[in-house]
Coordinates of C-alpha atoms and ligand atoms in Angstrom, one line a residue:
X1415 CA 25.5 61.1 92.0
X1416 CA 22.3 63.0 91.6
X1417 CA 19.5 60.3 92.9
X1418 CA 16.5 59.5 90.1
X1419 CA 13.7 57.8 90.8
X1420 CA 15.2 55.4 87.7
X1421 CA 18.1 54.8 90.6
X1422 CA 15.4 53.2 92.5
X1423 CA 13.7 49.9 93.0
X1424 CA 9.9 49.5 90.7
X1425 CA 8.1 49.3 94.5
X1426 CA 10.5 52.7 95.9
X1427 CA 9.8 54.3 92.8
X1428 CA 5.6 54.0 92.9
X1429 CA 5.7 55.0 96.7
X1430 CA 7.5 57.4 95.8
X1431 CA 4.6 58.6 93.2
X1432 CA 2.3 58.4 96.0
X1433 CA 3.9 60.3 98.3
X1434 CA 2.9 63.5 99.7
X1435 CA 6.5 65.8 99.9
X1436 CA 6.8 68.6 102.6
X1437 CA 8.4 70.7 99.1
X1438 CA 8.4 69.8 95.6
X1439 CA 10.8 72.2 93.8
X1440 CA 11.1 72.6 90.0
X1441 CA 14.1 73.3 88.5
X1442 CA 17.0 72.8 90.0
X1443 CA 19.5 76.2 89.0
X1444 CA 20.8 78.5 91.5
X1445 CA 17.7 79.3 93.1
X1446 CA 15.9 75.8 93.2
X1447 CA 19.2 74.4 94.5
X1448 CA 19.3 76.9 97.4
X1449 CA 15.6 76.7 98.4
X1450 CA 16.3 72.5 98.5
X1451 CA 19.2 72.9 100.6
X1452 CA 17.6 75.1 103.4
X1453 CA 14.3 73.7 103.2
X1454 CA 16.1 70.3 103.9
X1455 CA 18.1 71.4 106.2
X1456 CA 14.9 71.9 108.2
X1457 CA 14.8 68.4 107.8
X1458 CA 11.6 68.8 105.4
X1459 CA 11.3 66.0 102.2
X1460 CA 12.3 67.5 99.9
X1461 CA 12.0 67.0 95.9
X1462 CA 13.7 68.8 92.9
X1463 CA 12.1 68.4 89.7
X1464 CA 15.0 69.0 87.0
X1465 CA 14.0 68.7 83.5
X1466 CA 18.0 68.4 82.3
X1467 CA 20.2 65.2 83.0
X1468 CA 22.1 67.2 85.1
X1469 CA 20.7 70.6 87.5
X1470 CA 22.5 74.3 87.1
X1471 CA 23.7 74.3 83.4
X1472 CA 23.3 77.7 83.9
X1473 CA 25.0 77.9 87.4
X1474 CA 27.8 75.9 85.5
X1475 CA 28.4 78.8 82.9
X1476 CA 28.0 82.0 85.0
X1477 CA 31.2 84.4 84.8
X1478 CA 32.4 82.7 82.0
X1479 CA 33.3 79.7 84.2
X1480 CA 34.1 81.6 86.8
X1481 CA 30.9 82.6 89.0
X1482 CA 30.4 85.9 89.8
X1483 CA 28.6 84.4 92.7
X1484 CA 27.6 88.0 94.4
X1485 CA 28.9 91.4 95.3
X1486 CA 31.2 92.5 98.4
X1487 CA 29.3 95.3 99.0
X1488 CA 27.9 95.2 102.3
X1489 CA 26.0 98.2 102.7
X1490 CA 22.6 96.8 101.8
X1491 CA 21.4 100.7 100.7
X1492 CA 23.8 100.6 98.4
X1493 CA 24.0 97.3 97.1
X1494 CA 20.2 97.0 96.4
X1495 CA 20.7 100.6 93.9
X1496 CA 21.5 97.7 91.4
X1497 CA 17.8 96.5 91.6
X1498 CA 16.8 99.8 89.6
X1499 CA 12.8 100.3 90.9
X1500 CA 12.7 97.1 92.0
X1501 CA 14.8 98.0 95.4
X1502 CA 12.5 98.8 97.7
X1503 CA 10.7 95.7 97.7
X1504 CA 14.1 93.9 98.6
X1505 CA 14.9 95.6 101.8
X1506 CA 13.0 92.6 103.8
X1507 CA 14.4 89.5 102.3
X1508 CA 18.2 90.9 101.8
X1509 CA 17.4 91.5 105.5
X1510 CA 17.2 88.1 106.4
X1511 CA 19.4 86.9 103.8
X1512 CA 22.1 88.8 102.1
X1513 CA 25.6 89.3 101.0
X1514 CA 27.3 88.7 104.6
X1515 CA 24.9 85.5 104.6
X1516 CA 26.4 84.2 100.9
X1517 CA 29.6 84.7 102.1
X1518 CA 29.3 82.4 105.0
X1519 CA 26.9 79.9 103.3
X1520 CA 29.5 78.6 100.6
X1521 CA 32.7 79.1 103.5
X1522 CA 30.6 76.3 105.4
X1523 CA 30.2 74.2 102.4
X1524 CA 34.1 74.4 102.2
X1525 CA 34.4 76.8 99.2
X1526 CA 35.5 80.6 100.6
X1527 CA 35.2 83.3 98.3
X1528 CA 37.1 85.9 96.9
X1529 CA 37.0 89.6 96.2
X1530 CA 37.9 91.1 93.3
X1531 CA 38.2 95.0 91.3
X1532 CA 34.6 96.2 91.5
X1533 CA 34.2 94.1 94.7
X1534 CA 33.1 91.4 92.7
X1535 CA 32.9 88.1 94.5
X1536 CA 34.1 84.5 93.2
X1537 CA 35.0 81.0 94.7
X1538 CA 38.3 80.9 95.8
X1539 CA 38.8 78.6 92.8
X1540 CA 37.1 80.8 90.3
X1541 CA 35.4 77.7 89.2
X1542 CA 31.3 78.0 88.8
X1543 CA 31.4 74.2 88.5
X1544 CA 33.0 74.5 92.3
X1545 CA 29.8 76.4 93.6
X1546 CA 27.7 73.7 91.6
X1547 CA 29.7 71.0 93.1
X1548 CA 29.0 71.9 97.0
X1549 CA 25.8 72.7 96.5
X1550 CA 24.8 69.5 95.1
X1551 CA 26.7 67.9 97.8
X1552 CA 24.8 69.2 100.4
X1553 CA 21.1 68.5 98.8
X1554 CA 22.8 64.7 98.5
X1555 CA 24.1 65.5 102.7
X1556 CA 20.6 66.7 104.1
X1557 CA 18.4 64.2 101.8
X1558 CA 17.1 65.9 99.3
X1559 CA 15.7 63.8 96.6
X1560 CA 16.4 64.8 92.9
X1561 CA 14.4 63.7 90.1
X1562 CA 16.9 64.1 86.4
X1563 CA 15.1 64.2 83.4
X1564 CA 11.3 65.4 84.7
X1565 CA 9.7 68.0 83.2
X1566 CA 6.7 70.0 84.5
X1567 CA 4.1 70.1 81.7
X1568 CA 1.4 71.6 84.2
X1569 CA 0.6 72.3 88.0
X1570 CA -2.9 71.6 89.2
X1571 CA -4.9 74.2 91.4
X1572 CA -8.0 73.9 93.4
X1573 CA -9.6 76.3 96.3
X1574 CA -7.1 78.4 96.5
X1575 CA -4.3 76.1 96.6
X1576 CA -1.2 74.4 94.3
X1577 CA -2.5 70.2 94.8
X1578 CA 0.0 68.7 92.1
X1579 CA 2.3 69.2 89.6
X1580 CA 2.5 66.9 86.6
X1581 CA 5.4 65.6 84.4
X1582 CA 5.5 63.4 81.7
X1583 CA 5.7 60.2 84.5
X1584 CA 2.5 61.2 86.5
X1585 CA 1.1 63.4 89.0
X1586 CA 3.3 64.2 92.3
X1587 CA 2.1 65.8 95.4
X1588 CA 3.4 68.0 98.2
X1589 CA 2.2 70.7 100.7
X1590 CA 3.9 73.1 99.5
X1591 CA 5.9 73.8 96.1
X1592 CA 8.4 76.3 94.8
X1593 CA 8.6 77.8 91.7
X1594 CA 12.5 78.1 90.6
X1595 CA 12.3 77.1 86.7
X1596 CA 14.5 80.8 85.6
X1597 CA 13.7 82.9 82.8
X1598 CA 14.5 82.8 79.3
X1599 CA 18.3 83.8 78.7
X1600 CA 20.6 81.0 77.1
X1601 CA 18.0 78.5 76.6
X1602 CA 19.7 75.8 76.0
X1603 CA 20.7 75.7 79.6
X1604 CA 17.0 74.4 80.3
X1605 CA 15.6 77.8 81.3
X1606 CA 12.8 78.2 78.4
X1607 CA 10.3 80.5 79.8
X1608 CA 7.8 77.5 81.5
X1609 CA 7.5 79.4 84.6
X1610 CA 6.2 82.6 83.3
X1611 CA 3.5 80.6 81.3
X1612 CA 2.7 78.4 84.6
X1613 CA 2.3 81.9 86.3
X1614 CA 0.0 83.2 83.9
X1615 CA -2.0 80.2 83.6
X1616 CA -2.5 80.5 87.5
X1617 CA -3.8 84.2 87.3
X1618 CA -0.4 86.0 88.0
X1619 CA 0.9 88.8 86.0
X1620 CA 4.0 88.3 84.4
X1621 CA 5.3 91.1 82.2
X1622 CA 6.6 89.9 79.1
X1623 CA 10.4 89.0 79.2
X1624 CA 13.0 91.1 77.0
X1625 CA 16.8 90.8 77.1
X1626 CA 18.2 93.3 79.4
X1627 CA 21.8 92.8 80.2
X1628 CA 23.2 91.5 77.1
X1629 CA 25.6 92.6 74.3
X1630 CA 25.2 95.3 71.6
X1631 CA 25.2 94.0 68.1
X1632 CA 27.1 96.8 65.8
X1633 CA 27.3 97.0 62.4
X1634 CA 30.9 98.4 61.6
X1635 CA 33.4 96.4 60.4
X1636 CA 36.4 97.5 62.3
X1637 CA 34.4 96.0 65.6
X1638 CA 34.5 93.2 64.2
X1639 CA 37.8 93.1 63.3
X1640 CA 38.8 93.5 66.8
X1641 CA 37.1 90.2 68.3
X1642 CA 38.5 89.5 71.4
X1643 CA 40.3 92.2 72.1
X1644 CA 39.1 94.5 75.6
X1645 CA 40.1 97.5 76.9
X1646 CA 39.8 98.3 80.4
X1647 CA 39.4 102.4 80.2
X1648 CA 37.2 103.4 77.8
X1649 CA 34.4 106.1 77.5
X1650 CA 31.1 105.6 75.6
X1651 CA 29.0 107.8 74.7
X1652 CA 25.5 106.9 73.6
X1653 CA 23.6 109.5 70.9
X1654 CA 19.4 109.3 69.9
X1655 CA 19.2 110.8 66.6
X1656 CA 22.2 112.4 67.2
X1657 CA 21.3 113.7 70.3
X1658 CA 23.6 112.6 73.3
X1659 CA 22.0 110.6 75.7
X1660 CA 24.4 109.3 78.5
X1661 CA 28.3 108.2 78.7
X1662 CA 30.0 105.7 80.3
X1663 CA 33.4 104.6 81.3
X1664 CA 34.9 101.5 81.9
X1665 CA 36.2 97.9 80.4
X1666 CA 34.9 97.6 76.6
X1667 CA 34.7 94.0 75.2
X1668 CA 34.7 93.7 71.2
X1669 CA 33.2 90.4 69.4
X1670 CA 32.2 89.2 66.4
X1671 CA 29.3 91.0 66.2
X1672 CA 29.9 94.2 68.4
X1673 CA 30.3 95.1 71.8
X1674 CA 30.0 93.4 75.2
X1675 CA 31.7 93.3 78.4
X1676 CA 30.6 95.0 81.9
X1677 CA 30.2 98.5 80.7
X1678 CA 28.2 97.6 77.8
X1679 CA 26.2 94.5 79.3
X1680 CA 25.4 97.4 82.1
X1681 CA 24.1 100.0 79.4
X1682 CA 22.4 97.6 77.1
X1683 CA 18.7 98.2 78.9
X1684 CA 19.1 101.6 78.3
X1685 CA 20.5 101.2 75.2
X1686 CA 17.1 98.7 74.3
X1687 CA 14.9 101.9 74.5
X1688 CA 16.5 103.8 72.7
X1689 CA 16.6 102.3 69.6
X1690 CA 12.9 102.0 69.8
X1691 CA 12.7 105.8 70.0
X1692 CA 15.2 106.3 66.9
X1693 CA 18.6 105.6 65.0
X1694 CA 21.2 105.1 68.0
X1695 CA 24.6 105.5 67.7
X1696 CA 27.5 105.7 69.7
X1697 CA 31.2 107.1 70.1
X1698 CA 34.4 105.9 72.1
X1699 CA 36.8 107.9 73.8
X1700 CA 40.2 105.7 73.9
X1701 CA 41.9 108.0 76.1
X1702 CA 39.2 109.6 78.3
X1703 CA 41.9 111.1 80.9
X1704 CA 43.5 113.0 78.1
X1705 CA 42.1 115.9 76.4
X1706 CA 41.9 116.8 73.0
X1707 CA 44.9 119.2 73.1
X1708 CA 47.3 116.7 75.4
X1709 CA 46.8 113.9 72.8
X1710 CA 47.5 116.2 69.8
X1711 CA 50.8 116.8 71.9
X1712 CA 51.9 113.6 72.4
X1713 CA 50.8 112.3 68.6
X1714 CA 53.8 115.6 67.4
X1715 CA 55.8 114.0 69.6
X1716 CA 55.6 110.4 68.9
X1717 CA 55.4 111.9 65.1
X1718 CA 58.8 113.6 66.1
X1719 CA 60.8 110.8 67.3
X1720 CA 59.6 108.6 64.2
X1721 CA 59.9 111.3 61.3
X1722 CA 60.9 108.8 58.7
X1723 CA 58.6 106.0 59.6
X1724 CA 55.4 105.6 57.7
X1725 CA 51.8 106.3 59.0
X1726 CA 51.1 102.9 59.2
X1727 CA 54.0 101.9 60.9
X1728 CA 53.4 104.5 64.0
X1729 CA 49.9 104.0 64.5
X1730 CA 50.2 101.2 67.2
X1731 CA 52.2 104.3 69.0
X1732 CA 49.5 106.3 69.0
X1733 CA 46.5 103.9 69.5
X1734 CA 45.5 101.8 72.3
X1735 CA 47.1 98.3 72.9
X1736 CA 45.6 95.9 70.1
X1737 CA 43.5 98.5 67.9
X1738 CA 46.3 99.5 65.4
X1739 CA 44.8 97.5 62.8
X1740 CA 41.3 98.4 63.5
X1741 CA 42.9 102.5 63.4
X1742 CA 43.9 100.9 59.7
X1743 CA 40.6 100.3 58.7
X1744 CA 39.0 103.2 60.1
X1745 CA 41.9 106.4 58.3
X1746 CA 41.2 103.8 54.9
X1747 CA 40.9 107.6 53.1
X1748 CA 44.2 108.5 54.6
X1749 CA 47.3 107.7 52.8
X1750 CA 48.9 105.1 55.5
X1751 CA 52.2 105.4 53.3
X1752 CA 52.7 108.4 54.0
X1753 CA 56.1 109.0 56.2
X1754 CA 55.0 111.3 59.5
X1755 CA 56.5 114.1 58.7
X1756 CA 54.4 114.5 55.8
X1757 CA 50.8 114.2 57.5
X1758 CA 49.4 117.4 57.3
X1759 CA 47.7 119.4 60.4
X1760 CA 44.3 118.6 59.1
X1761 CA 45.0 114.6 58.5
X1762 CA 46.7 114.9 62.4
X1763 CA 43.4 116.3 63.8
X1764 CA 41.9 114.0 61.8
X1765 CA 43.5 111.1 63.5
X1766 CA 43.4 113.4 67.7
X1767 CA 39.5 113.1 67.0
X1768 CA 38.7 109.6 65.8
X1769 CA 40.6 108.1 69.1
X1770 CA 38.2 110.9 71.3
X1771 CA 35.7 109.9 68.4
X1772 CA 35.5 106.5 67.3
X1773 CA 31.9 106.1 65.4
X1774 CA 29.9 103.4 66.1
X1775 CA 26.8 102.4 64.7
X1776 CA 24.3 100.1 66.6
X1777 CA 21.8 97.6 65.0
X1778 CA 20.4 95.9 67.7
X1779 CA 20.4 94.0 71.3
X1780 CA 21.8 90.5 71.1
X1781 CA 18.8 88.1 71.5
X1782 CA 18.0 85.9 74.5
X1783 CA 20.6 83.6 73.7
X1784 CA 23.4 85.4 74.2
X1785 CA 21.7 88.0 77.1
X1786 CA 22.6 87.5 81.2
X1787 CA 19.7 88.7 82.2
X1788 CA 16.5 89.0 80.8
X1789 CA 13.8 91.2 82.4
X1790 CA 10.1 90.4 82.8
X1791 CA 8.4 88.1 85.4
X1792 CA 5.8 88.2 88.2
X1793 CA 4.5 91.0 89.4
X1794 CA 6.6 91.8 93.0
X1795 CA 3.4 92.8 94.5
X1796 CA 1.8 90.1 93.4
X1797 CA 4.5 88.3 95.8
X1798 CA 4.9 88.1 100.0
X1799 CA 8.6 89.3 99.9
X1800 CA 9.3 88.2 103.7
X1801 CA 8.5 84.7 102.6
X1802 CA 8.4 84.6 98.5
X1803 CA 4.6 83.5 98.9
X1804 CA 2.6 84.2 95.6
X1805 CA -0.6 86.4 97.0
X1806 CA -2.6 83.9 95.1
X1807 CA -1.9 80.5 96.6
X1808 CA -0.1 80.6 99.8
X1809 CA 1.5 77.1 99.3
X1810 CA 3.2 78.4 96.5
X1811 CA 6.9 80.4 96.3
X1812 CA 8.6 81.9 93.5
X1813 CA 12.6 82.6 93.0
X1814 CA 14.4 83.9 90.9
X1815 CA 14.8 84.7 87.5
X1816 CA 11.2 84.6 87.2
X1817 CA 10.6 87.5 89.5
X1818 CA 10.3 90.9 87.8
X1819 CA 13.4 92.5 89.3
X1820 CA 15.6 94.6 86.6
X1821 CA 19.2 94.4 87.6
X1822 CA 22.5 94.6 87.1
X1823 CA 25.0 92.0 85.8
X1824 CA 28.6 91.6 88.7
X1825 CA 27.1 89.0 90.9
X1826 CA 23.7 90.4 91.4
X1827 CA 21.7 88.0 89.7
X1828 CA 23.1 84.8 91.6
X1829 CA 22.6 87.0 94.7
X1830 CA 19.1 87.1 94.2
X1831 CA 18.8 83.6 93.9
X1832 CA 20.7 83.1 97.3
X1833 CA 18.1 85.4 98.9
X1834 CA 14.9 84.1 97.2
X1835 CA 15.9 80.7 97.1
X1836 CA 17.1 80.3 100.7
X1837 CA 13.9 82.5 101.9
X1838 CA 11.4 80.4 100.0
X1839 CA 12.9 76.6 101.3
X1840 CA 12.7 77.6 104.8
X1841 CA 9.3 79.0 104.7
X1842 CA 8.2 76.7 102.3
Ligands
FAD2542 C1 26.0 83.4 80.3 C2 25.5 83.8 81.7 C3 26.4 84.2 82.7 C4 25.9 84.7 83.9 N1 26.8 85.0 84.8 C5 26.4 85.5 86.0 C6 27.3 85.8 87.0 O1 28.6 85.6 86.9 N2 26.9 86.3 88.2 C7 25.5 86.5 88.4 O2 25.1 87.0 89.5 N3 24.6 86.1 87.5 C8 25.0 85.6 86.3 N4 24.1 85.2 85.4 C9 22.7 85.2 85.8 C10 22.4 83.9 86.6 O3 22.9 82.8 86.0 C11 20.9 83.7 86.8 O4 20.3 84.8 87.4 C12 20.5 82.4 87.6 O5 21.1 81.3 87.0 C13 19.0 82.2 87.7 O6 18.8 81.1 88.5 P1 17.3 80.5 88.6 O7 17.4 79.5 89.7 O8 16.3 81.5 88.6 O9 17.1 79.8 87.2 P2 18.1 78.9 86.3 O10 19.5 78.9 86.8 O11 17.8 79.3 84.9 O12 17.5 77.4 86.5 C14 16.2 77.0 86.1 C15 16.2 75.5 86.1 O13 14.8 75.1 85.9 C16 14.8 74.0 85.0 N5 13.5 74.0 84.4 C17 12.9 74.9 83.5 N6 11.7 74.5 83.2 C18 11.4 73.4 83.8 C19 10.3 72.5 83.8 N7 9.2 72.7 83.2 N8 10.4 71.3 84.6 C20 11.5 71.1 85.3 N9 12.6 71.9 85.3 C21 12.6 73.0 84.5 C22 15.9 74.4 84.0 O14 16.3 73.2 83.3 C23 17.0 74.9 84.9 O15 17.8 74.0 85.4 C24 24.5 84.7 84.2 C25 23.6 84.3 83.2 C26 24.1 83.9 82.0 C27 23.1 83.4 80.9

């Protein structure tokens, strides 16, 4: 049970109001949850101010369920080349907390983890609501307090300092508070952007948040057609005005409205400025291993062994697991009637080129709603990164989502918020 201050007796409850905490946190996702844990651990009072009826909604959703909780690569150098520019500010706190130190953090809450292709950690269980579970389980173990239902509306400054923060109940005190209320990606999870207006109304620059890994809307309708279907070696290439920009190769997720999965969700800030410089489009390489020549090859063969077998009829022999239909929509000028011996060179090249070829045509970045991770936040050097101290008000920490730190989606995020969170509750 999460304990509310409605769980309480009417005299518990006011002294509670008058109470000066060692930490008040607000929000309780990933981050807020770690920084109550080790702050409380400490043996610090702790309160988490959670504006939901229940803390991590997002936590509960990550990896589709499945919590891509951090990344097995230990060699810090490398692992922080997934910060982009922001890197070198996170030597220092991944040096006092980092990937070995989330590995054996959740083992000693009882939930190992496990490593999977691209070193991609999960819970043994590959269930986020697992890594949600524990951690809750410990705040309720060390005494932290959690208040359901409370939302910030404002926090109160004077000389320098954070005195209070306010919710809709009344004023609450502490010596210290930590700032953990996420970004602005799938806000219906409770993360609505409140922190970066709190920043700026405190003096702190917050660059304006815009979706950065999320999917690629597209507007052709043979994406479409394939919703749900991924393939896990393909090669995209993105073009500027026709111009090619940069390829990529890896597991390509089609939806409803375009593209997603790893490769894309990877590409997509790139991708973002782009198409404010012009008309972007892209092309996909279904058999980047094979060159032009081998697949011709192994089409007059297939072709060979099929003679009297329509077009239509062969093409899931000659396209990739799952597309045939989208290969349908795609030849629509080309007679699909027609038996294979009959195609003619030209229609056969034809084909050998759209599967190194496929056209696609790119409207737009899915919104906030549907991105991972949405860049913007503080300033980092606006920010103490040995202790996530704001500059401004040295009884004040930020985690996070809400720091400015572009990155990468395969368990990089939620690392972030192991090392901010747990660095801002102990020095909180
Ligand atoms: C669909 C999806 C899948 C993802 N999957 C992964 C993954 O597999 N691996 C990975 O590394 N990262 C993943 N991420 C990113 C990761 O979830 C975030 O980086 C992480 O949750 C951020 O944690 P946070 O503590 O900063 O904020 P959040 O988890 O957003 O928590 C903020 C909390 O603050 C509360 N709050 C907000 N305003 C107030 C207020 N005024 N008063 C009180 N409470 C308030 C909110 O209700 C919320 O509970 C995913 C993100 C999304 C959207």
């Amino acid at each position: 049970m999460e304990r509310t201050n409605k769980n309480l007796p009417m005299h518990k409850a006011s002294a509670r109001q008058n109470k000066i905490w060692d930490v008040i946190i607000i929000g309780g996702g990933a981050s807020g949850m770690m920084a109550g844990i080790s702050a409380s651990r400490l043996g610090k009072s702790v309160l988490i101010l959670e504006k939901n009826k229940s803390m991590g909604e997002k936590l509960k959703i990550t990896g589709g369920g499945r919590c891509n909780i951090t990344n097995a690569e230990y060699d810090t150098h490398k692992f922080l080349e997934n910060y982009g520019k922001s890197k070198d500010f996170l030597y220092s706190p991944f040096s006092i907390f980092g990937v070995k130190d989330t590995f054996s953090f959740f083992e000693g809450l009882g939930l190992p983890l496990v490593i999977q292709a691209r070193k991609r950690a999960f819970p043994h269980t590959e269930k986020a609501l697992d890594v949600f579970n524990v951690m809750k389980k410990e705040l309720e173990r060390t005494g932290a307090v959690v208040k359901l239902g409370s939302t910030v509306v404002n926090i109160i400054k004077e000389n320098g300092k954070i005195t209070a923060v306010k919710t809709k109940e009344g004023v609450l005190h502490a010596k210290s508070y930590i700032l953990a209320t996420g970004g602005t990606s799938h806000p219906e999870t409770g993360s609505t952007g409140d922190g970066f207006n709190f920043l700026k109304k405190l003096g702190h620059t917050v660059e304006n948040p815009t979706p950065s890994v999320v999917p690629i809307e597209v507007s052709d309708a043979w994406v479409h057609l394939l919703a749900g279907v991924s393939l896990s070696f393909m090669k995209i290439t993105f073009l500027l005005d026709g111009k090619k920009q940069f390829s990529k190769t890896g597991k390509i997720l089609f939806t409803h409205f375009g593209l997603s999965g790893p490769l894309i969700l990877n590409s997509a800030s790139y991708v973002g400025s782009l198409l404010e410089a012009g008309k972007v489009e892209a092309v996909i390489d279904a058999y980047p291993d094979t060159d032009v020549g081998a697949l011709e090859e192994r089409i007059i063969k297939t072709f060979d062994e099929n003679k009297n077998k329509t077009l239509k009829n062969v093409l899931k022999d000659i396209t990739p697991a799952g597309t045939a239909k989208a290969f349908e929509m795609v030849l629509g000028s080309m007679d699909l009637e027609t038996k294979v011996h009959s195609v003619t060179k030209e229609d056969r090249k034809k084909i050998v080129n759209l599967l190194k070829n496929l056209p696609v045509h790119i409207t737009n970045l899915m919104g906030y709603d549907r991105a991972v991770v949405v860049d913007g936040g503080v300033e980092m050097k606006e920010i103490n990164m040995k202790t996530m101290q704001s500059k401004i008000y040295d009884n004040l920490f930020i985690t996070g989502d809400l720091l400015n730190i572009n990155r990468h989606s395969g368990g990089y995020g939620l690392q972030l918020c192991w090392t901010t969170g747990y660095i801002a509750g102990v020095n909180a």
